[in-house]
XYZ file of C-alpha atoms in Angstrom:
318
model
C -49.419 8.706 28.105
C -50.018 8.192 24.473
C -53.247 7.907 22.561
C -53.800 4.450 22.405
C -52.525 3.382 25.933
C -55.313 6.020 27.159
C -57.841 4.003 24.643
C -57.198 0.550 25.888
C -57.745 2.404 29.072
C -61.114 3.770 28.343
C -62.213 0.253 27.094
C -61.128 -1.544 29.845
C -63.328 1.113 32.090
C -66.448 -0.872 32.799
C -69.348 1.370 31.303
C -67.331 4.623 29.760
C -68.089 5.428 26.657
C -64.868 5.085 24.381
C -64.483 8.602 22.157
C -61.717 8.309 19.878
C -60.784 9.286 16.389
C -59.847 6.170 14.554
C -58.596 4.998 10.819
C -61.361 1.747 9.504
C -58.675 -0.668 8.251
C -60.703 -2.748 7.346
C -64.821 -3.540 7.586
C -66.585 -6.900 6.966
C -70.143 -8.233 6.942
C -71.418 -11.703 7.369
C -73.498 -12.937 4.872
C -76.953 -11.405 6.469
C -76.862 -7.790 4.289
C -78.488 -6.520 7.904
C -75.832 -8.088 9.871
C -73.261 -6.116 12.145
C -69.899 -5.131 10.563
C -66.811 -6.504 11.805
C -64.050 -3.114 11.764
C -60.534 -3.277 12.340
C -59.686 0.077 13.456
C -56.300 1.738 14.028
C -54.035 4.702 14.812
C -50.413 4.895 15.121
C -50.089 2.857 18.643
C -52.312 -0.383 17.143
C -55.334 -1.636 16.663
C -59.226 -2.307 18.043
C -61.514 -4.247 17.018
C -64.943 -2.935 16.593
C -68.219 -4.100 16.263
C -70.689 -1.498 14.038
C -74.601 -1.973 13.496
C -75.300 0.891 11.645
C -78.762 2.025 11.745
C -79.319 2.301 8.084
C -78.049 0.455 4.851
C -74.257 1.344 4.988
C -71.631 -0.583 2.252
C -68.678 -1.668 4.266
C -66.161 -0.676 1.892
C -66.671 2.593 1.731
C -65.599 2.783 5.465
C -62.303 1.203 4.639
C -59.151 4.439 5.014
C -61.506 6.947 5.953
C -61.133 8.566 9.894
C -63.828 8.692 11.694
C -64.511 9.418 15.799
C -65.622 6.645 17.004
C -68.067 6.118 19.554
C -69.327 2.967 21.307
C -68.660 0.735 24.755
C -66.078 -1.968 25.628
C -67.767 -5.513 24.649
C -65.795 -6.865 27.402
C -64.023 -4.319 30.076
C -61.671 -7.229 30.990
C -60.243 -7.985 27.829
C -59.427 -4.926 25.552
C -58.668 -7.656 22.632
C -62.525 -7.768 22.079
C -62.936 -4.443 21.106
C -65.952 -2.008 21.450
C -69.148 -2.265 20.704
C -69.239 1.038 17.851
C -73.130 2.887 18.489
C -71.565 5.767 15.967
C -68.614 6.399 13.279
C -68.620 10.302 12.951
C -66.600 12.855 11.344
C -63.342 12.727 13.251
C -62.638 15.732 15.815
C -59.621 17.319 13.788
C -60.013 16.858 10.100
C -56.516 18.125 9.356
C -54.100 14.793 8.115
C -52.291 13.806 11.559
C -49.352 11.361 12.004
C -51.929 10.147 15.321
C -53.973 8.754 12.250
C -50.927 6.934 10.285
C -51.860 3.445 11.088
C -48.976 0.805 12.310
C -49.545 -1.223 9.650
C -48.550 0.720 7.122
C -45.015 1.510 8.615
C -42.895 -0.992 8.095
C -41.297 -2.552 11.132
C -38.088 0.277 11.587
C -40.537 2.984 10.992
C -42.465 2.753 13.556
C -40.152 3.791 16.749
C -39.573 7.014 14.229
C -43.627 7.585 13.958
C -43.455 7.424 17.827
C -40.309 9.377 17.930
C -41.621 12.539 15.741
C -45.424 12.579 17.406
C -43.114 12.969 20.285
C -40.804 15.632 19.351
C -44.129 17.244 17.273
C -46.408 17.220 20.818
C -43.365 19.151 22.662
C -42.925 22.113 20.115
C -44.279 25.164 21.750
C -45.350 26.597 18.315
C -48.654 24.638 17.701
C -48.958 26.222 13.797
C -45.681 24.398 12.982
C -46.098 20.990 14.615
C -49.632 21.157 12.851
C -47.579 21.705 9.946
C -45.526 18.846 9.885
C -48.596 16.798 11.131
C -50.262 17.918 7.683
C -47.310 16.730 5.228
C -46.549 13.375 7.202
C -49.759 12.467 8.035
C -51.413 12.966 4.289
C -53.182 9.687 2.563
C -50.576 10.468 -0.665
C -47.412 10.526 1.698
C -47.377 8.256 4.737
C -48.129 5.151 2.800
C -45.120 5.451 0.981
C -43.202 7.324 3.751
C -42.972 4.989 6.413
C -41.696 2.056 3.907
C -39.207 3.778 1.662
C -35.389 3.716 2.106
C -33.429 7.008 2.887
C -30.803 5.973 0.053
C -30.123 3.263 -2.369
C -27.035 2.134 -0.612
C -25.138 4.969 1.422
C -27.365 4.763 4.616
C -31.021 4.071 6.177
C -30.586 1.760 2.952
C -33.865 -0.322 4.170
C -37.471 -0.323 4.172
C -38.591 2.127 6.367
C -35.186 4.107 6.643
C -36.168 7.419 5.338
C -38.620 7.609 8.480
C -35.721 6.162 10.688
C -33.080 8.909 9.008
C -35.858 12.018 9.127
C -36.204 11.473 13.028
C -33.019 10.840 14.064
C -32.069 14.497 12.249
C -35.270 15.750 13.962
C -33.985 14.370 16.997
C -30.483 15.678 16.895
C -31.779 19.677 16.751
C -34.177 18.797 19.386
C -31.524 17.571 21.666
C -29.854 21.089 21.100
C -30.436 24.587 22.492
C -32.507 27.251 21.979
C -29.709 29.552 22.000
C -28.295 27.969 18.681
C -31.195 29.128 17.250
C -33.575 32.027 16.374
C -35.728 31.164 19.573
C -37.846 28.672 20.109
C -39.601 29.012 16.813
C -36.817 28.673 14.947
C -35.882 25.143 16.566
C -39.241 23.870 15.799
C -38.964 25.467 12.137
C -35.759 23.727 12.308
C -36.713 19.876 13.601
C -40.017 19.972 11.647
C -37.445 20.656 8.342
C -35.931 18.347 9.420
C -38.404 16.041 9.635
C -38.974 16.595 5.794
C -36.110 17.555 4.503
C -35.717 13.879 2.329
C -39.522 14.813 1.324
C -39.353 14.235 -2.056
C -37.004 11.460 -2.261
C -40.642 9.976 -2.241
C -41.104 10.792 -5.770
C -38.353 7.608 -6.531
C -40.305 5.179 -4.381
C -43.798 6.034 -5.668
C -43.310 6.554 -9.547
C -41.771 5.178 -12.452
C -40.300 8.541 -14.059
C -38.650 11.504 -12.205
C -37.433 14.334 -14.492
C -33.538 14.251 -13.648
C -33.125 17.886 -13.362
C -35.280 18.226 -10.240
C -33.429 17.798 -7.174
C -35.280 15.885 -4.318
C -35.517 18.981 -2.524
C -37.583 20.445 -5.206
C -39.545 17.756 -4.884
C -39.866 17.917 -1.506
C -41.586 21.330 -1.955
C -44.160 19.866 -3.801
C -45.182 17.643 -1.865
C -45.398 20.331 1.304
C -46.916 23.245 -1.154
C -50.430 22.400 0.598
C -49.484 23.005 4.169
C -47.085 25.769 3.628
C -49.962 27.695 2.265
C -52.349 26.629 5.414
C -48.979 27.766 7.350
C -49.301 30.868 6.227
C -52.691 31.639 7.018
C -52.402 30.245 10.618
C -48.834 32.108 11.429
C -47.492 35.142 8.939
C -45.841 35.126 5.392
C -42.346 35.115 7.277
C -42.994 31.912 9.291
C -44.034 30.073 5.849
C -41.303 31.127 3.912
C -38.455 30.323 6.447
C -40.126 26.677 6.469
C -40.123 26.922 2.542
C -36.386 27.817 2.773
C -35.097 25.230 4.877
C -36.814 22.425 2.746
C -35.109 24.399 -0.589
C -32.106 23.799 -2.232
C -30.547 26.987 -1.477
C -30.910 26.155 2.573
C -28.243 23.137 1.928
C -25.664 25.681 0.731
C -22.416 26.238 2.014
C -23.627 30.137 2.184
C -27.038 29.369 4.542
C -28.544 32.331 5.854
C -29.784 31.192 8.901
C -29.061 28.866 11.800
C -31.404 26.429 11.678
C -30.493 25.713 8.020
C -26.897 24.836 9.112
C -28.806 22.728 11.952
C -30.457 20.689 9.189
C -27.622 20.360 7.249
C -25.510 18.911 9.798
C -27.739 16.948 11.352
C -28.281 15.361 7.838
C -24.553 14.735 7.507
C -24.680 12.919 11.159
C -27.234 10.960 11.316
C -26.234 9.643 7.362
C -22.267 9.728 8.420
C -23.201 7.644 11.835
C -25.069 5.140 9.837
C -22.738 4.406 7.457
C -20.160 4.300 10.333
C -21.898 1.954 11.532
C -22.235 -0.261 9.056
C -18.345 -0.335 7.690
C -17.580 -1.488 11.307
C -20.064 -4.032 11.603
C -18.327 -6.845 10.633
C -14.976 -5.470 12.452
C -12.934 -6.680 15.126
C -13.755 -4.073 18.471
C -10.971 -2.168 18.552
C -10.309 -1.493 14.535
C -10.133 1.948 13.829
C -10.516 2.621 10.056
C -13.203 0.197 7.501
C -14.301 0.635 4.776
C -17.908 0.115 2.211
C -18.836 -0.150 -0.930
C -22.387 3.142 -1.038
C -23.480 1.633 -4.659
C -20.937 2.105 -7.287
C -17.794 3.867 -5.222
C -16.630 3.096 -2.080
C -15.857 5.293 1.379
C -13.738 4.833 4.323
C -14.910 5.480 7.922
C -13.126 5.845 10.716
C -13.687 5.732 14.487
C -12.236 6.444 18.145
C -12.517 3.654 20.475
C -11.222 3.398 24.144
C -7.760 2.277 24.666
C -7.066 -1.499 25.505
C -3.567 -2.986 26.180
C -3.205 -3.457 22.056
C -4.465 -1.541 19.342
C -4.979 -3.347 16.285
C -4.109 -1.658 12.763
C -6.597 -0.771 9.608
C -8.488 -3.670 7.985
């Protein structure tokens, strides 16, 4: 059961005190300066209405965008859509950024399943500092509004709104399905899964800026976005783990002479996800038995091949 499903059950439970960390998306007060404030509260799984009557003067605008530990009771326990009567808004239980608190409304439609996949993968990790590292990077207010709306590439693969998140979650899932025997134990696989989520982080520079220095690769830019979380990871673990996390985001880890199986896994998952999506697009308008197809990837073309179950007759290339 995810966090929001539990929240819905709490709201339905008569006389149960609701206590959840939620992000305030809208806050509107009626004409009276002392009237209740109508809130829209969100997390990664949906929204909830709230009615807040603060004890003292509060500017509704000052609440918007912030995360609070919300305390209150159901307005109508038979109708969760009615929301909650908010008694208190307090600092969140955990002040760190988290994917759980990325509002669904900030995501492109295609990125919402990716967001949930990432949360599930991080929940399954045995190494909690590494999970928190990924949460801190992707749940940061400077990152998630761009990350969950950006394209992975202009043309070649996942070239749609939310494509960057979809591609990143796909890469992480590919690695998450692999046996730990392929890595330096569970720690290595956890690092590889987190790094797969973050491997294209530097592409946010293209999504959020009018100018980018062409001398910097997107791998180098990714380290800039992850710098604060890497420092925190070093404090919570050790320099070796943090250095490995940094290496797995670097350009050096993408070379043919990658120094560890975790780097090879990230490269493989990246290539597999991108090629699979490109192939799907190339064959999307072909007959079911077509074996080769081409498509334009921006200024250049690429041909794809595939295998199919053998029918009585197989068509040639299109």
